[in-house]
Short mmCIF file of C-alpha atoms and ligand atoms in Angstrom, two decimals:
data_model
loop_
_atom_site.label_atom_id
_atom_site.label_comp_id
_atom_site.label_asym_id
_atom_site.label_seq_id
_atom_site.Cartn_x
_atom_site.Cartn_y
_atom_site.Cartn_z
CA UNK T 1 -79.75 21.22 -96.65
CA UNK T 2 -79.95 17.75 -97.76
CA UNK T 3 -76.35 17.26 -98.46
CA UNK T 4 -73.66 18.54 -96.05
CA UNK T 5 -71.07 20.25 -97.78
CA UNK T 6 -68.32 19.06 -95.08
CA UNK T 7 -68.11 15.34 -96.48
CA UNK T 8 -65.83 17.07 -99.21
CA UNK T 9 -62.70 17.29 -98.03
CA UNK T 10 -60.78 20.08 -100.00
CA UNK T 11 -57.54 19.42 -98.20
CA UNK T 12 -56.55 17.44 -95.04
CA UNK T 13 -53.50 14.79 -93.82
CA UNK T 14 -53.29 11.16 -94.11
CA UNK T 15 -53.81 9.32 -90.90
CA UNK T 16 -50.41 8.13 -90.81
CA UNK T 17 -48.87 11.48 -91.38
CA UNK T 18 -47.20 10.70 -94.68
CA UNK T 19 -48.89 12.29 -97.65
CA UNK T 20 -51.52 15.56 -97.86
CA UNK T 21 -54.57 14.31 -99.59
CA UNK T 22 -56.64 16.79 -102.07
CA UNK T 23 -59.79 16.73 -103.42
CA UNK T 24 -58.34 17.34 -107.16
CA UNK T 25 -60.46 20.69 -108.35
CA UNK T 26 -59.15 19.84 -112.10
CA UNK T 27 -61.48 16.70 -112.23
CA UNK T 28 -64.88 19.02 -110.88
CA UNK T 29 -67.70 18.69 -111.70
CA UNK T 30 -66.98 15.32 -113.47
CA UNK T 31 -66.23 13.11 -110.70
CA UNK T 32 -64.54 13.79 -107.03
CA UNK T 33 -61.41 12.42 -106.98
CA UNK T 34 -58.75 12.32 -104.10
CA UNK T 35 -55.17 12.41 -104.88
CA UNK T 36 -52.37 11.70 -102.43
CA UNK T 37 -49.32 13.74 -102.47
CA UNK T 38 -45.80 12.94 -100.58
CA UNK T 39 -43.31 14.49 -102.32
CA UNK T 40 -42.47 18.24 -102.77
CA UNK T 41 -42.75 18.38 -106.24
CA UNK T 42 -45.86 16.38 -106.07
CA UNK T 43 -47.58 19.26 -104.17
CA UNK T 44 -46.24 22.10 -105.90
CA UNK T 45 -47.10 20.34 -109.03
CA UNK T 46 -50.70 20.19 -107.32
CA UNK T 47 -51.20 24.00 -106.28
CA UNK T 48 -49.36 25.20 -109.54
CA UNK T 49 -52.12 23.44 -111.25
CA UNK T 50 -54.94 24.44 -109.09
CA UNK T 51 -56.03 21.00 -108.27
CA UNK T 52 -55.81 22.84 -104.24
CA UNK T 53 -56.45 26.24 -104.96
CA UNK T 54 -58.17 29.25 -103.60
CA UNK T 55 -56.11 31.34 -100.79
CA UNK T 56 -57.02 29.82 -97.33
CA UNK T 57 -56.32 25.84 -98.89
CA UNK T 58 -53.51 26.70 -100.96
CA UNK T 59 -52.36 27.94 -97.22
CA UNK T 60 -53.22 24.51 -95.93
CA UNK T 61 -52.21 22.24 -98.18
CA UNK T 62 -48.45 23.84 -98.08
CA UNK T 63 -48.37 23.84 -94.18
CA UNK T 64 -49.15 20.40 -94.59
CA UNK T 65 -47.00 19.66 -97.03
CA UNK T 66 -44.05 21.06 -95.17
CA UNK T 67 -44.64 18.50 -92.62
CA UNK T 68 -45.17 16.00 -95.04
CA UNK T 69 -41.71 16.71 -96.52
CA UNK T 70 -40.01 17.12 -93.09
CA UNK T 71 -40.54 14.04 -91.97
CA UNK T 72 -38.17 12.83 -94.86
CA UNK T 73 -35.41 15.53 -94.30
CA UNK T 74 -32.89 12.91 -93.53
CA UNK T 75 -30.44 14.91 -90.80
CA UNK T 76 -29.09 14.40 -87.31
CA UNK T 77 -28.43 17.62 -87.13
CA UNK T 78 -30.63 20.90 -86.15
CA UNK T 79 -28.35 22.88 -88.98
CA UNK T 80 -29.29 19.96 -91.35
CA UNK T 81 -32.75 19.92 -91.03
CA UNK T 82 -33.23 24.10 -90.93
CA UNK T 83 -31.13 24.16 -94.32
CA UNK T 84 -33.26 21.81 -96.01
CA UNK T 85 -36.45 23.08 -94.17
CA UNK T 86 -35.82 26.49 -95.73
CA UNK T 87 -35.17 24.90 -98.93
CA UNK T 88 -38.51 23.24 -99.29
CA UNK T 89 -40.00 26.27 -97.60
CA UNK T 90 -38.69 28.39 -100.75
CA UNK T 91 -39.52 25.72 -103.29
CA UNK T 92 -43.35 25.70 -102.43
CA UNK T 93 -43.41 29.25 -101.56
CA UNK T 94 -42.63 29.75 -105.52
CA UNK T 95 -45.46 27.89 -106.79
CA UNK T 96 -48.09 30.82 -106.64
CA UNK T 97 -47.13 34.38 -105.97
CA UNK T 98 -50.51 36.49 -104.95
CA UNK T 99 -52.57 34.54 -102.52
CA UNK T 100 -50.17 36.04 -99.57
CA UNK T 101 -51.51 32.19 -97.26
CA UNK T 102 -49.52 30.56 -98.76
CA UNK T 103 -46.57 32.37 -97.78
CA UNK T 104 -48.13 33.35 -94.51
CA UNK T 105 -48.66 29.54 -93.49
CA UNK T 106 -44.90 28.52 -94.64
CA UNK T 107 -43.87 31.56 -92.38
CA UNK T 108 -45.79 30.22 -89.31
CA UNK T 109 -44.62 26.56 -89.75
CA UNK T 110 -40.27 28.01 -90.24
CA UNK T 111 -41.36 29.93 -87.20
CA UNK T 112 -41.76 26.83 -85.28
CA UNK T 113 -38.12 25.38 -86.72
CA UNK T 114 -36.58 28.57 -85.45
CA UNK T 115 -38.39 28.66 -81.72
CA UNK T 116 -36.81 25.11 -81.12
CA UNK T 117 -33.78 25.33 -82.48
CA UNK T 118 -32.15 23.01 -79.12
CA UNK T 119 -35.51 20.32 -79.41
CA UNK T 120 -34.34 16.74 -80.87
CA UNK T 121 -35.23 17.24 -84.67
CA UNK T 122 -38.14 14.26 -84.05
CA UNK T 123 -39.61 16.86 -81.78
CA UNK T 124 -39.34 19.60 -83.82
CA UNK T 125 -41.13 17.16 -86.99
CA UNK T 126 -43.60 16.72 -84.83
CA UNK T 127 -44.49 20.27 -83.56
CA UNK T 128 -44.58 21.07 -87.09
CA UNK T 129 -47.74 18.68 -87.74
CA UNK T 130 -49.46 20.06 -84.86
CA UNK T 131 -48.44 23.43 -86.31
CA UNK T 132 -50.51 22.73 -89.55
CA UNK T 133 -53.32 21.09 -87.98
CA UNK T 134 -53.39 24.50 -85.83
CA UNK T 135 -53.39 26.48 -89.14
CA UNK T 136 -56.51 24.48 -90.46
CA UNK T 137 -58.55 24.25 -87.58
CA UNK T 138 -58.15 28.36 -87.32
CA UNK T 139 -59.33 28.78 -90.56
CA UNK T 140 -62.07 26.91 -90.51
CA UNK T 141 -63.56 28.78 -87.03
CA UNK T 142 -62.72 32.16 -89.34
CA UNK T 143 -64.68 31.26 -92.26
CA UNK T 144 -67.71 30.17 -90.25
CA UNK T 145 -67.13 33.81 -88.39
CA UNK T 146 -66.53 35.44 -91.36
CA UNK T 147 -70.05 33.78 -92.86
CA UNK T 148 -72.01 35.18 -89.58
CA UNK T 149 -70.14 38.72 -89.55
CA UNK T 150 -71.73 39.10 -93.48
CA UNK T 151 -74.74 36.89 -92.69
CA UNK T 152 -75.51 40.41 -90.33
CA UNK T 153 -75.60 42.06 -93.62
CA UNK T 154 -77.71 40.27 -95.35
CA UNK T 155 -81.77 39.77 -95.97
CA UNK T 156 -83.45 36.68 -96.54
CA UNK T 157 -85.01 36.05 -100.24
CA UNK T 158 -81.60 38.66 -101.41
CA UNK T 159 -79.80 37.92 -104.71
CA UNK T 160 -76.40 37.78 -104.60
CA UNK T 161 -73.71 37.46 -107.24
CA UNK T 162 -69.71 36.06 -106.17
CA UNK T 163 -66.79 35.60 -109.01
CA UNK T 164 -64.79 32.41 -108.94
CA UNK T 165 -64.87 30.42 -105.96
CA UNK T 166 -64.57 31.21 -102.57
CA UNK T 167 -65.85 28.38 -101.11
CA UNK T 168 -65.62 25.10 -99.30
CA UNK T 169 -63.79 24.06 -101.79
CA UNK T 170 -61.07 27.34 -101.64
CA UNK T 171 -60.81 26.93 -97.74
CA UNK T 172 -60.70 24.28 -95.06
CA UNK T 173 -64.47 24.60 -93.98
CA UNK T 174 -68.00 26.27 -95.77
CA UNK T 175 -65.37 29.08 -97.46
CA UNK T 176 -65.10 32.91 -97.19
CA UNK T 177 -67.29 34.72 -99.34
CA UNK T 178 -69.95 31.56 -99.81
CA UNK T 179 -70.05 31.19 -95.99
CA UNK T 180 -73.18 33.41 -95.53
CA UNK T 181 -74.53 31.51 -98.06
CA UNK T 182 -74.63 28.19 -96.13
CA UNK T 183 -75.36 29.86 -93.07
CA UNK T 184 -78.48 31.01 -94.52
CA UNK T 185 -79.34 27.80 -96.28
CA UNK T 186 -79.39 26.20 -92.89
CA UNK T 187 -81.91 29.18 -91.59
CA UNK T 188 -83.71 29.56 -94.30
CA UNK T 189 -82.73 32.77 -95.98
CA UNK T 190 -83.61 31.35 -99.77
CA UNK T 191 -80.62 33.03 -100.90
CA UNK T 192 -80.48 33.36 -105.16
CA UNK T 193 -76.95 33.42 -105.89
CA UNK T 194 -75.95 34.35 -109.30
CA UNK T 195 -72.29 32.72 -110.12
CA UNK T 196 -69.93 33.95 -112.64
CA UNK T 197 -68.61 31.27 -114.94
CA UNK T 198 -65.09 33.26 -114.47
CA UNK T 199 -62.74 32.72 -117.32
CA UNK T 200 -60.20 31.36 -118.16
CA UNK T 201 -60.52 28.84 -115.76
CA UNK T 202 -64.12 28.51 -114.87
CA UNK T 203 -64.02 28.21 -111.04
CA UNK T 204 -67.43 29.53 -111.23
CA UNK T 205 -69.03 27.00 -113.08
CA UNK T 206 -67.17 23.89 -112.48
CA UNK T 207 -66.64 24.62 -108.60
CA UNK T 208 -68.89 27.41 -106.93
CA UNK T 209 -72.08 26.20 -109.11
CA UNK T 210 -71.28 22.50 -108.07
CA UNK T 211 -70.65 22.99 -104.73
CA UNK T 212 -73.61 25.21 -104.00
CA UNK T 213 -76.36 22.71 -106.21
CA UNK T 214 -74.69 19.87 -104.04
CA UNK T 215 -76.35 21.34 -101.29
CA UNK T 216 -79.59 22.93 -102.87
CA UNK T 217 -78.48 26.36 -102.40
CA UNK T 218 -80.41 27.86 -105.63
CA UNK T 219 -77.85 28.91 -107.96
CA UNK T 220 -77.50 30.34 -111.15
CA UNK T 221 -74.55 30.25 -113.66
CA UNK T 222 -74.17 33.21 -115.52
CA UNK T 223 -71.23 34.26 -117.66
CA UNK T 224 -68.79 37.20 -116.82
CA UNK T 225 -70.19 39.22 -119.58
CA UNK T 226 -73.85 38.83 -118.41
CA UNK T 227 -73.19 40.63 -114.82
CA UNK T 228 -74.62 43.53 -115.90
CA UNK T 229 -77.83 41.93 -117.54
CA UNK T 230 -78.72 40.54 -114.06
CA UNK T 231 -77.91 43.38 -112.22
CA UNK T 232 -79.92 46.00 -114.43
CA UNK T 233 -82.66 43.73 -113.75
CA UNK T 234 -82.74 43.65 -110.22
CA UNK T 235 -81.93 40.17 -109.28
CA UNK T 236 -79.06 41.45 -107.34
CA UNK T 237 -79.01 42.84 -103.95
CA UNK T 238 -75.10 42.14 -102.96
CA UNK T 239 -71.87 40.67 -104.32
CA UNK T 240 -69.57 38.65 -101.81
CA UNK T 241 -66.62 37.54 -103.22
CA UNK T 242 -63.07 36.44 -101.79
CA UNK T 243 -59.45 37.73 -101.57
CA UNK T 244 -56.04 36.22 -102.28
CA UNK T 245 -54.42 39.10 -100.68
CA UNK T 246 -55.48 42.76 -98.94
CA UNK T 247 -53.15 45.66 -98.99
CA UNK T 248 -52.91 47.51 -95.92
CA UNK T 249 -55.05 50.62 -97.86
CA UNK T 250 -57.85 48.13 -98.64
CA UNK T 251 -57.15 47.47 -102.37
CA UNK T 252 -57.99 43.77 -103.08
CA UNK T 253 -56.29 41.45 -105.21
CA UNK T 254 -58.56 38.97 -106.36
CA UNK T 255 -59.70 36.36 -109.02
CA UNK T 256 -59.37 38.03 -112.72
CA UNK T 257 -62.70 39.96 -113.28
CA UNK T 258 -63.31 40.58 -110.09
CA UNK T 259 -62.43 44.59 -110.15
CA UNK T 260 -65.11 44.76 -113.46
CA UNK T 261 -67.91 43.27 -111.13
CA UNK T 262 -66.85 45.72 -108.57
CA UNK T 263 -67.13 48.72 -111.11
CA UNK T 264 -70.48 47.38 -112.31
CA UNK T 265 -72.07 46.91 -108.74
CA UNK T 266 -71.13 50.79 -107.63
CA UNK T 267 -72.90 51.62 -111.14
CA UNK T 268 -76.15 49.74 -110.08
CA UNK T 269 -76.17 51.20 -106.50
CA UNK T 270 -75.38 47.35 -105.21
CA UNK T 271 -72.86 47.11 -102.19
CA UNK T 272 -69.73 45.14 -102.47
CA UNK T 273 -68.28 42.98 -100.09
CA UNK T 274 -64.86 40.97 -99.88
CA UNK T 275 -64.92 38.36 -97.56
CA UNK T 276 -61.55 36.72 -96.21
CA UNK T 277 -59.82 35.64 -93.06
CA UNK T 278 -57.07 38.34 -91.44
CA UNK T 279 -54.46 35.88 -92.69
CA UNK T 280 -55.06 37.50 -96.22
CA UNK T 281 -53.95 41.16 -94.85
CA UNK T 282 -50.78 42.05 -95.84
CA UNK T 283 -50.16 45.05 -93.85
CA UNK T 284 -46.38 44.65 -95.49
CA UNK T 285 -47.71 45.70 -98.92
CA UNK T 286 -49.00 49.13 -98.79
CA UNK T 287 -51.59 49.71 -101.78
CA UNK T 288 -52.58 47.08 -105.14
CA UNK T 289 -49.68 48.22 -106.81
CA UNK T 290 -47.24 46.38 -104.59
CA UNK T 291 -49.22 43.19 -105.44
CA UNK T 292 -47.40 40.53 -107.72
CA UNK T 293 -49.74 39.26 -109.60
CA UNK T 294 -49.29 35.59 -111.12
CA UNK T 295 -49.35 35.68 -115.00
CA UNK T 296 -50.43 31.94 -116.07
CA UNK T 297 -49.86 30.11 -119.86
CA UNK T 298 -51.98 31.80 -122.55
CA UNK T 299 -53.31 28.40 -123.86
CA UNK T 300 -55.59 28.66 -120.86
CA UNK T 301 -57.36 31.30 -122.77
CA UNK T 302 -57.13 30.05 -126.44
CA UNK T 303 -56.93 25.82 -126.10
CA UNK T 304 -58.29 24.48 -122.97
CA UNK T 305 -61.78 23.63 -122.57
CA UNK T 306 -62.28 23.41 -126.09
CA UNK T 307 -62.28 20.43 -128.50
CA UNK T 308 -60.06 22.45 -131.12
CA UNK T 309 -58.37 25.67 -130.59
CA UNK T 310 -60.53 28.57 -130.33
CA UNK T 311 -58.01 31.24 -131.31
CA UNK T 312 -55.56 32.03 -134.46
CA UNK T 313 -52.10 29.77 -134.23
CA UNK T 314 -49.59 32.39 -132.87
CA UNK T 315 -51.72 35.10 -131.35
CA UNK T 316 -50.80 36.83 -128.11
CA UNK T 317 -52.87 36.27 -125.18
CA UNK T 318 -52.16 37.80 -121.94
CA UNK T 319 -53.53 35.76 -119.02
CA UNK T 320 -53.33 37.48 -115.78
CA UNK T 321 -54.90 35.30 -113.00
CA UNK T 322 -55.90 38.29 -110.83
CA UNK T 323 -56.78 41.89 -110.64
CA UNK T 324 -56.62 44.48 -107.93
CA UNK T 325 -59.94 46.27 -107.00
CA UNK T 326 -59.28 49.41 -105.63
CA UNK T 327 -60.26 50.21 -101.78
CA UNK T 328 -62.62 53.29 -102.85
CA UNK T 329 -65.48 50.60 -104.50
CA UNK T 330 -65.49 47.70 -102.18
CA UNK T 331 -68.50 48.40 -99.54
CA UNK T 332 -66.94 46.55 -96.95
CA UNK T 333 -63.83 44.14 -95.68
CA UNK T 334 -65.66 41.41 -93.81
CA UNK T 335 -62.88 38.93 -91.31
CA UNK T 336 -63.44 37.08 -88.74
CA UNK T 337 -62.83 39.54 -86.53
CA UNK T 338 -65.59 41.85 -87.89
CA UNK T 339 -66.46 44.62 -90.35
CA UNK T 340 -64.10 46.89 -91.95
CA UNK T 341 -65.59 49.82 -93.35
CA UNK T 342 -64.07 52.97 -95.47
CA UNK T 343 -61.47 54.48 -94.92
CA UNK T 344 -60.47 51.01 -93.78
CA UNK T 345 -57.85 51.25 -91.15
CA UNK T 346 -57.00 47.17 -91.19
CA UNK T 347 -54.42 47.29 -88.73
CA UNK T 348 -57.03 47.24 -86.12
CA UNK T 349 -57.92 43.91 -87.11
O1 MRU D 1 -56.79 30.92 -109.00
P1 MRU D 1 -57.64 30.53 -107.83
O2 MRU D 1 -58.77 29.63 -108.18
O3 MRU D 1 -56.81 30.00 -106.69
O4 MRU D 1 -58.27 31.90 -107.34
C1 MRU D 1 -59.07 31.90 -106.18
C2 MRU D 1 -59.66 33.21 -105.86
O5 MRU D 1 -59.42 34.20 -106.49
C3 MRU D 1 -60.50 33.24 -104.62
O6 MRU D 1 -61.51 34.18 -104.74
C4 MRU D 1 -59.61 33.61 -103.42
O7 MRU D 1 -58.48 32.81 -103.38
C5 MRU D 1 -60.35 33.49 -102.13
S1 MRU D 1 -60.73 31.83 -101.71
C6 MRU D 1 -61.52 31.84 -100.21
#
């Protein structure tokens, strides 16, 4: 690898404590640009626009942020802080429904408000940042897990195709589903991954193609409606992809598209394989159907990333940022913790 993927820092803290900094996604591939966010609106602002997005950092960047925003709650009191706490809590919690980290991390950091309820609030500020660093430091030792667990599955020379990104750039370190990837870059698998452009929003083509030709990983960019083409050929030997939130059955919620590619793969005979940390388990939500999933603005689909409008004034567009794949066609459930095959009894994990 000539490049290592690790200078990019998706999300982290600012050395004094006082702001979360982001790589801002919205800018890629044009030109990396870190933006410093201190205020609670500031970060909401940021996930709700997916300048931090994908699961695991959208999970980070909120624990952080909760720190961030602590350390400004301005009360002597342990009932003055919690109240506010739990305000903030809700108020980030809202920005994105599906990915179930971000909830998950905002969870874990209340649960540390709650366990020292009698601790001098300066204390309690402060167990909260080590809190947060604890939540990225654990995701990063699951993705590179996660990436040897699949790397197991894997042959050198394979094709692979992933949807959207699920990357470094959607996690704290390498990502979920492109962590075999870099594995086997460093050991010289010669992986050919094949990345879906992913509409509306293109995380395939401005993030998971730029991330991967940073590093000289040989990619491809195809779009959505050329999975098939490749596959038929016989360019494609696997499809990894990520997950913003597993129902205790198996069924996946995941980028929009994602379910198609999953249809397509058991067609050709190709095994599928979602790739994600146990933090994205819901064991609370029984089956896909229990899964919100986030609608987002229609002009998504009909105005941005064009020069003029590319749809009639006044037509309905219905912009649903992910589906659910059912259990019954993903091949596997790869964690940190191992391999999950049918019937997929995730409680285990
Ligand atoms: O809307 P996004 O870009 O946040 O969607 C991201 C995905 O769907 C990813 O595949 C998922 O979050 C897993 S990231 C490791």
């Amino acid at each position: 690898m000539n490049v290592d993927i690790t200078d990019l820092k998706t999300v982290r803290l600012s050395q004094d404590g006082s702001a979360v900094i982001i790589l801002d996604q919205t800018c890629l591939p044009g030109s990396e640009v870190y933006v410093s966010l201190s205020s609670a609106e500031e970060i909401w602002e940021a996930i709700y626009r997916l300048k931090v997005r994908g699961a695991p950092a959208i999970g980070i960047a909120a624990a952080y942020g909760i720190y961030v925003c602590s350390r400004q709650i301005a009360a002597n009191t342990y009932g003055g802080f919690c109240s506010e706490f739990l305000r903030i809590k809700d108020y980030l919690a809202s920005s994105r429904p599906t990915a179930v980290n971000l909830v998950a991390a905002l969870d874990r950091m209340e649960k540390v408000v709650v366990a020292h309820s009698v601790n001098p609030v300066p204390e309690i500020v402060e167990l909260l940042r080590v809190e947060a660093e604890a939540i990225r430091a654990e995701d990063a030792a699951a993705c590179r897990k996660i990436g040897e667990n699949c790397l197991s599955l894997l042959r050198p020379g394979m094709g692979i195709l992933t949807h959207c990104n699920a990357g470094h750039l959607a996690v704290s370190e390498y990502g979920t589903a492109l962590a075999p990837v870099y594995l086997g870059e460093e050991r010289g698998y010669g992986f050919k991954v094949f990345a879906d452009e992913t509409r509306p929003l293109l995380q395939g083509a401005r993030l998971t193609a730029y991330e991967l030709q940073k590093v000289g990983v040989d990619v491809t960019l195809i779009c959505d409606n050329m999975a098939s083409a490749v596959m038929r050929k016989g360019w494609v030997q696997a499809v990894v992809v990520g997950c913003d939130r597993v129902a205790a059955n198996g069924d996946t919620a995941n980028k929009i598209g994602t379910s198609g590619v999953a249809i397509l793969a058991r067609y050709y005979g190709i095994p599928f394989y979602v790739l994600g940390p146990t933090s994205t388990i819901d064991l609370n939500c029984p089956d896909g159907d229990s899964i919100v999933i986030e609608e987002r603005n229609p002009k998504e689909i009909t105005d941005m990333w064009y020069a003029s409008r590319m749809a009639p004034e006044g037509v309905k567009a219905y912009n649903p940022a992910f589906d659910v794949t059912p259990h019954d066609l993903i091949t596997a459930i790869i964690t940190e913790k191992g391999i999950a095959y049918p019937p997929f009894r995730l409680e285990d994990f």
